[in-house]
Amino acid sequence: MLAKLKKVKFNTDGKNPVYKAILECPKGKQLFVHFDYSYTTKNYWPLEVIYDGKSKGAKLAWYTKDVENTTVDRFLDKIAKRINKKYGYELKE
């Protein structure tokens, strides 16, 4: 993962865990990703994406494909694993 985590928020109050992360991307750009994990589909889903101050809606595939050379789910999984470890949280099976 080329982007570096700068700030995170984590919430487990609802039915699914919700993540918010600010990442420093290559070339000094900033990426904000608000996403959750769905126990129903067993996938991570972006809810809001802001890149370099511009809203991209819930679209993250352009970034993961062009910059990180990975899929959205793998990218969000890497971020979530770091956040889960920091907060001592394990996903339910």
XYZ file of C-alpha atoms in Angstrom, residues 24 26 30 39 44-45 63 69-70 75 77 79 83 86:
14
model
C -1.412 10.649 2.621
C 1.911 9.697 -3.326
C -4.753 13.522 0.656
C -21.555 -8.903 7.319
C -15.930 -3.562 2.530
C -17.932 -0.803 0.820
C -7.698 5.350 -7.223
C -2.692 -1.426 -8.441
C -5.200 -3.409 -6.387
C -7.315 -1.790 -0.374
C -9.225 -4.612 3.833
C -6.792 -0.229 5.990
C -7.531 -0.007 12.312
C -5.160 -0.564 16.729
